[in-house]
Coordinates of C-alpha atoms and ligand atoms in Angstrom, one line a residue:
M1 CA -10.2 -14.0 13.1
S2 CA -8.1 -10.9 14.4
K3 CA -8.4 -8.3 16.9
V4 CA -7.5 -4.5 16.7
S5 CA -7.3 -2.2 19.2
I6 CA -7.6 1.8 18.8
I7 CA -5.8 4.1 21.9
G8 CA -7.8 7.6 21.2
A9 CA -10.6 6.1 19.2
S10 CA -12.9 8.8 20.7
G11 CA -10.6 11.3 18.4
T12 CA -11.0 12.1 15.0
V13 CA -8.7 9.6 13.2
G14 CA -9.5 7.2 16.0
R15 CA -13.2 6.7 15.3
Y16 CA -12.7 7.2 11.7
A17 CA -10.3 4.1 11.4
A18 CA -12.3 2.1 13.5
L19 CA -15.3 2.7 11.1
A20 CA -12.4 2.0 8.5
I21 CA -11.1 -1.2 10.1
S22 CA -14.8 -2.8 10.9
R23 CA -15.4 -3.0 7.3
I24 CA -12.4 -5.9 6.8
P25 CA -13.9 -9.8 7.1
N26 CA -12.7 -11.5 9.3
M27 CA -12.3 -9.1 12.5
S28 CA -13.2 -10.7 15.7
E29 CA -13.0 -7.3 17.6
V30 CA -12.2 -3.9 17.7
L31 CA -11.6 -2.3 20.8
L32 CA -12.2 1.3 21.2
F33 CA -9.6 2.6 23.8
G34 CA -9.8 5.9 25.5
R35 CA -9.6 7.6 29.1
A36 CA -12.6 6.9 31.4
H37 CA -14.3 10.8 30.6
S38 CA -14.6 9.7 26.9
H39 CA -17.0 6.7 27.9
A40 CA -20.1 8.3 26.8
M41 CA -18.1 9.1 23.7
L42 CA -17.3 5.9 23.1
E43 CA -20.3 4.2 23.8
G44 CA -22.2 6.6 20.7
I45 CA -19.2 5.7 18.3
K46 CA -20.0 1.7 19.7
R47 CA -23.6 2.0 18.6
D48 CA -23.2 4.0 15.5
L49 CA -20.7 1.9 14.4
L50 CA -22.8 -1.3 15.2
D51 CA -25.3 0.2 13.1
S52 CA -22.8 0.9 10.2
S53 CA -22.7 -2.8 10.3
A54 CA -25.9 -4.2 10.4
A55 CA -26.1 -1.9 7.0
T56 CA -23.2 -2.9 5.2
G57 CA -24.0 -6.9 7.0
I58 CA -20.1 -7.3 7.9
P59 CA -20.5 -8.5 11.7
T60 CA -18.2 -6.8 13.7
K61 CA -18.1 -6.9 17.5
V62 CA -17.3 -3.8 19.1
K63 CA -16.5 -3.2 22.6
Y64 CA -15.1 0.0 24.5
S65 CA -12.7 0.3 27.4
S66 CA -10.5 2.6 30.0
D67 CA -8.9 -0.9 31.1
I68 CA -5.4 -1.7 29.5
L69 CA -6.2 -5.2 30.4
D70 CA -8.1 -5.3 27.5
L71 CA -5.8 -4.8 25.0
A72 CA -4.7 -8.7 25.8
E73 CA -4.6 -10.5 22.3
S74 CA -4.5 -7.7 20.6
D75 CA -3.4 -8.8 16.6
I76 CA -2.4 -4.7 16.3
V77 CA -2.7 -1.9 18.5
I78 CA -2.8 1.2 17.1
I79 CA -1.8 4.7 18.9
T80 CA -3.6 7.6 17.6
A81 CA -3.5 9.6 21.1
G82 CA -2.0 12.7 21.2
V83 CA -3.2 16.4 20.3
P84 CA -3.4 16.9 16.5
R85 CA -2.1 20.3 15.3
R86 CA -3.8 23.6 14.5
P87 CA -3.3 25.1 11.0
D88 CA -0.3 28.0 12.4
Q89 CA 1.7 24.7 13.8
D90 CA 4.7 22.4 12.5
R91 CA 3.9 18.5 13.3
F92 CA 7.2 19.0 15.8
D93 CA 5.6 21.8 17.5
L94 CA 3.5 18.7 19.1
A95 CA 6.4 16.1 20.0
S96 CA 6.9 17.2 23.5
Q97 CA 3.1 16.7 24.3
N98 CA 2.3 13.8 22.5
A99 CA 5.9 11.7 23.3
W100 CA 4.7 11.3 27.1
V101 CA 1.4 9.7 26.1
V102 CA 3.1 7.7 23.2
A103 CA 5.3 6.6 25.8
E104 CA 3.4 5.2 28.3
Y105 CA 1.3 3.2 26.1
S106 CA 3.9 1.9 24.6
K107 CA 5.4 0.3 28.0
K108 CA 1.9 -1.0 28.8
I109 CA 1.4 -2.7 25.5
A110 CA 4.1 -4.6 25.7
D111 CA 3.4 -5.7 29.1
V112 CA -0.2 -7.2 28.0
A113 CA -0.2 -7.6 24.6
P114 CA 3.7 -8.8 23.8
E115 CA 2.6 -10.0 20.5
A116 CA 0.7 -6.8 18.9
L117 CA 2.2 -5.2 16.1
I118 CA 2.3 -1.5 17.5
M119 CA 1.1 1.1 14.6
V120 CA 1.9 4.7 15.5
V121 CA -0.1 7.9 14.4
T122 CA 0.3 10.6 16.6
N123 CA 2.1 13.5 15.0
P124 CA 4.9 13.9 15.0
V125 CA 4.6 10.7 13.6
D126 CA 8.1 9.4 12.8
I127 CA 9.6 10.4 16.0
M128 CA 6.6 9.2 17.7
T129 CA 7.7 5.8 16.5
S130 CA 11.0 5.8 17.8
V131 CA 9.5 6.9 21.1
A132 CA 7.2 3.6 20.5
L133 CA 9.8 1.3 19.8
E134 CA 12.2 2.9 22.5
Y135 CA 9.5 2.4 25.7
S136 CA 7.6 -1.0 24.2
G137 CA 11.4 -2.7 24.0
K138 CA 9.7 -4.6 21.3
D139 CA 11.5 -5.5 17.8
K140 CA 12.4 -2.9 15.5
H141 CA 9.9 -5.2 12.6
H142 CA 7.2 -5.1 15.2
V143 CA 6.5 -1.1 15.8
F144 CA 5.9 0.9 12.8
G145 CA 4.4 4.3 11.8
L146 CA 1.9 5.8 9.5
G147 CA 5.0 7.3 7.9
T148 CA 4.8 9.1 4.7
H149 CA 1.9 6.5 3.3
L150 CA -0.4 9.4 3.3
D151 CA 1.5 11.6 1.8
S152 CA 2.5 9.1 -1.0
M153 CA -1.4 8.8 -1.0
R154 CA -1.3 12.5 -1.9
L155 CA 0.8 12.8 -4.0
K156 CA -0.6 10.3 -6.2
S157 CA -3.9 11.2 -6.0
L158 CA -2.2 15.0 -7.3
I159 CA -0.5 13.3 -10.5
A160 CA -3.7 11.0 -11.3
E161 CA -5.6 14.6 -11.2
Q162 CA -3.2 16.3 -13.6
Y163 CA -3.0 13.4 -16.2
H164 CA -6.8 12.5 -16.3
V165 CA -5.5 8.8 -15.5
H166 CA -6.9 6.5 -12.9
V167 CA -5.3 6.9 -9.7
S168 CA -4.5 3.2 -9.3
E169 CA -2.3 3.5 -12.6
V170 CA 0.1 5.9 -11.1
H171 CA 2.2 4.1 -8.5
T172 CA 4.7 6.7 -6.6
R173 CA 6.4 7.1 -3.3
I174 CA 7.9 9.4 -0.8
I175 CA 10.3 8.8 1.5
G176 CA 11.6 10.6 4.9
E177 CA 10.0 12.9 7.4
H178 CA 6.3 13.1 7.4
G179 CA 7.0 16.8 7.1
E180 CA 8.8 19.5 5.8
S181 CA 11.9 17.9 4.9
M182 CA 10.4 14.6 2.8
V183 CA 11.5 13.7 -0.5
P184 CA 9.3 12.5 -3.4
L185 CA 10.7 9.5 -5.5
W186 CA 10.5 10.9 -8.7
S187 CA 12.8 8.0 -10.1
A188 CA 10.2 5.7 -8.4
T189 CA 7.2 7.3 -10.1
T190 CA 5.3 6.0 -13.2
I191 CA 2.2 6.0 -14.7
G192 CA 0.9 2.5 -16.1
G193 CA 4.5 1.5 -15.1
I194 CA 6.2 3.6 -17.3
Q195 CA 9.0 5.8 -15.8
L196 CA 7.4 9.8 -15.8
A197 CA 10.3 10.4 -18.2
N198 CA 9.8 7.7 -20.7
L199 CA 6.3 8.9 -21.3
P200 CA 6.1 11.8 -24.1
Q201 CA 3.1 12.3 -24.1
F202 CA 2.7 13.7 -20.5
S203 CA 3.9 17.0 -20.5
K204 CA 6.6 16.9 -17.8
P205 CA 5.4 17.5 -14.2
D206 CA 6.2 20.5 -12.2
Y207 CA 7.7 18.7 -9.7
E208 CA 8.6 21.8 -7.1
S209 CA 4.6 22.4 -7.2
L210 CA 2.9 18.8 -6.4
L211 CA 5.6 18.8 -3.9
E212 CA 4.4 21.8 -2.3
T213 CA 0.7 21.0 -2.7
V214 CA 1.1 17.7 -1.0
K215 CA 3.2 19.2 1.6
K216 CA 0.3 21.8 2.6
T217 CA -2.7 19.3 2.0
G218 CA -2.5 18.6 5.7
Q219 CA -2.9 22.1 6.7
K220 CA -5.4 23.0 4.2
I221 CA -7.9 19.9 5.1
I222 CA -7.3 21.2 9.1
E223 CA -8.1 24.8 8.0
G224 CA -11.2 23.9 5.3
R225 CA -12.8 21.2 8.2
G226 CA -10.8 21.2 11.4
A227 CA -9.0 17.7 11.1
T228 CA -7.7 15.4 8.6
E229 CA -9.8 12.0 9.1
W230 CA -10.7 10.5 5.9
G231 CA -7.2 10.2 4.2
P232 CA -5.5 9.0 7.6
G233 CA -8.6 6.5 8.5
E234 CA -8.8 4.9 5.2
A235 CA -4.7 4.6 5.1
I236 CA -4.5 3.4 8.4
A237 CA -7.5 0.7 7.5
T238 CA -5.5 -0.1 4.7
I239 CA -2.5 -1.6 6.4
V240 CA -4.4 -3.1 8.8
R241 CA -5.5 -5.5 6.1
V242 CA -2.3 -6.1 4.2
I243 CA -1.2 -7.1 7.9
L244 CA -4.4 -9.5 8.4
G245 CA -4.0 -10.6 5.0
N246 CA -0.9 -11.4 5.2
E247 CA -0.6 -9.1 1.8
N248 CA 3.3 -9.2 1.5
R249 CA 2.8 -5.5 -0.1
I250 CA 5.2 -2.9 -0.2
L251 CA 4.4 0.8 1.5
T252 CA 6.1 3.7 2.8
L253 CA 5.8 3.7 6.6
A254 CA 8.0 5.1 9.4
A255 CA 10.0 1.9 10.4
Y256 CA 13.5 1.4 11.7
V257 CA 16.2 2.0 8.9
S258 CA 19.9 0.9 9.4
Q259 CA 21.4 1.1 6.2
E260 CA 18.8 0.2 4.0
I261 CA 18.6 3.6 1.4
N262 CA 21.9 4.3 -0.4
G263 CA 23.4 3.0 3.2
I264 CA 21.7 6.7 5.4
G265 CA 19.7 5.5 8.5
G266 CA 19.7 5.4 12.3
V267 CA 16.6 6.4 12.9
C268 CA 12.8 6.0 12.2
I269 CA 11.5 7.3 9.3
G270 CA 9.2 7.2 5.9
V271 CA 11.0 4.1 4.2
P272 CA 9.4 1.3 1.5
V273 CA 8.9 -1.4 3.9
Y274 CA 7.5 -5.1 3.2
I275 CA 4.6 -5.8 5.5
N276 CA 2.7 -8.5 6.2
R277 CA 1.4 -10.7 9.4
S278 CA 5.5 -10.6 10.8
G279 CA 5.5 -6.6 10.6
V280 CA 7.9 -4.7 8.5
H281 CA 10.7 -5.3 6.8
P282 CA 12.7 -1.9 5.2
V283 CA 13.7 -2.8 1.4
E284 CA 16.8 -2.0 0.5
I285 CA 17.2 0.2 -2.9
H286 CA 19.3 2.4 -4.5
I287 CA 18.0 6.0 -5.3
E288 CA 18.7 8.5 -7.4
E289 CA 22.0 11.4 -6.2
E290 CA 19.7 13.7 -5.7
E291 CA 17.5 11.9 -3.8
A292 CA 19.7 10.7 -1.2
I293 CA 20.7 14.2 -0.7
A294 CA 17.9 15.0 0.6
F295 CA 16.9 11.6 2.1
K296 CA 20.2 11.9 4.1
A297 CA 19.0 15.9 5.2
S298 CA 15.7 14.4 6.3
V299 CA 17.3 11.7 8.9
A300 CA 19.7 14.3 10.0
R301 CA 16.9 16.2 11.0
V302 CA 14.3 13.4 12.0
K303 CA 17.4 12.0 13.8
K304 CA 18.1 15.4 16.0
A305 CA 14.5 16.1 16.9
T306 CA 14.4 12.4 18.1
E307 CA 17.3 12.5 20.2
E308 CA 16.4 16.0 22.0
M309 CA 12.9 14.0 22.8
M310 CA 14.6 11.0 23.7
T311 CA 16.7 13.0 26.4
M312 CA 13.8 15.1 27.5
L313 CA 12.2 11.8 27.9
E314 CA 14.6 10.1 30.2
E315 CA 15.4 12.9 31.9
K316 CA 12.0 14.0 33.2
K317 CA 10.5 10.2 33.2
N318 CA 11.2 9.6 36.9
G319 CA 7.4 9.6 38.6
W320 CA 6.2 9.6 35.1
L321 CA 6.7 6.2 33.5
Ligands
NAP401 P1 -8.5 14.6 18.6 O1 -9.6 14.9 17.2 O2 -8.1 16.1 19.2 O3 -8.0 13.0 19.2 C1 -6.9 13.3 20.3 C2 -7.2 12.2 21.0 O4 -6.2 11.7 21.5 C3 -8.6 11.5 21.4 O5 -8.9 10.0 21.6 C4 -7.8 11.9 22.9 O6 -8.8 11.3 23.6 C5 -6.4 11.2 22.9 N1 -5.5 12.2 23.7 C6 -5.2 13.1 23.9 N2 -4.2 13.5 24.8 C7 -4.1 12.2 25.3 C8 -3.7 11.8 26.8 N3 -3.1 12.8 27.5 N4 -3.7 10.4 27.1 C9 -4.5 9.5 26.4 N5 -5.4 10.2 25.3 C10 -5.5 11.7 24.8 O7 -7.2 13.9 17.3 P2 -7.0 13.6 15.9 O8 -7.7 14.4 14.7 O9 -7.6 12.0 16.6 O10 -5.7 13.1 15.9 C11 -4.6 12.0 16.7 C12 -3.0 12.4 16.1 O11 -3.2 12.1 15.1 C13 -2.3 14.0 16.4 O12 -1.3 13.5 17.0 C14 -2.7 14.0 14.8 O13 -1.8 14.9 14.7 C15 -2.0 13.0 14.3 N6 -2.5 12.8 12.7 C16 -1.3 11.8 12.6 C17 -1.5 11.5 11.0 C18 -0.3 11.3 10.5 O14 -0.4 10.5 9.1 N7 0.5 10.4 11.0 C19 -2.8 11.8 10.3 C20 -3.5 12.8 11.3 C21 -3.1 13.0 12.6 P3 -9.9 11.7 24.8 O15 -11.0 12.0 24.3 O16 -9.6 11.1 26.2 O17 -9.4 13.2 25.1

């Protein structure tokens, strides 16, 4: 029986994630954590979730709170708190605003829930994962971010649509930044277990156009319906299920990489990780030279922004943290 807490549960991503997580069997509790001014919203979400549980027949205890002590004994704490981007913004634009929120909560989580894994969703997610790792002081295997998991899912569904195959026949991976410099691993993209290049029946995909579509998907969703919700919410719930079920899967999440990918690393960024109850473990892989060059550039971009953010937090933290 497991307890999962969501910080930012009154927001779009947090509340849908709560719904998706409440459907995972053997959950002892979903804790909706939010600020006091959002209690009416949290009460509403709780009631709606209980109705949903009654309809599905999956009983899950749902609570809400603004008291940090209530995070105690969480198996996983998910941070979705922070401002989302507007359609005209890059995810990096949110960094300085959201870093304070993530740093403060990470520190508190470590105090009250020392055993919990921390999953960061707040953008820019790669930088925020480094902030959470630093300010929680937790082991690098216990702090991770949503990374390029959602981007990988987006590419998977585009390929399935283009080739008229069931989505579960497609395996693919995007590594690097959850943003402009993401790197698709075409060398690891298969349909029915067979590499794209070895499938003469399928025409060669327009790699550039597929990648551009993936990069713009979030922006298109925000322009169209105001926010991304079901995609990230389901992705978060999948990760929770994998951890609690000790499924030993390999997902593409933001984790601290030393040099597992062609010797490149030194920051939190999207990479394939082996994930189970014990946390995330980057998987050592060798990639094509072109992919390695692009990954190196992505790492450099994220590293620079992460270092700037850490310096900013360090300089101004007195009185805040
Ligand atoms: P939202 O609907 O505006 O919700 C924001 C949530 O954060 C609310 O619960 C809000 O609480 C809380 N919050 C905001 N500022 C806070 C602060 N200073 N202290 C404590 N809590 C604060 O946004 P959203 O669409 O859910 O997105 C949330 C975050 O997830 C954004 O950063 C977004 O970019 C990111 N995101 C990431 C991915 C990914 O793939 N990594 C995907 C989608 C979204 P109140 O109700 O108290 O204001």
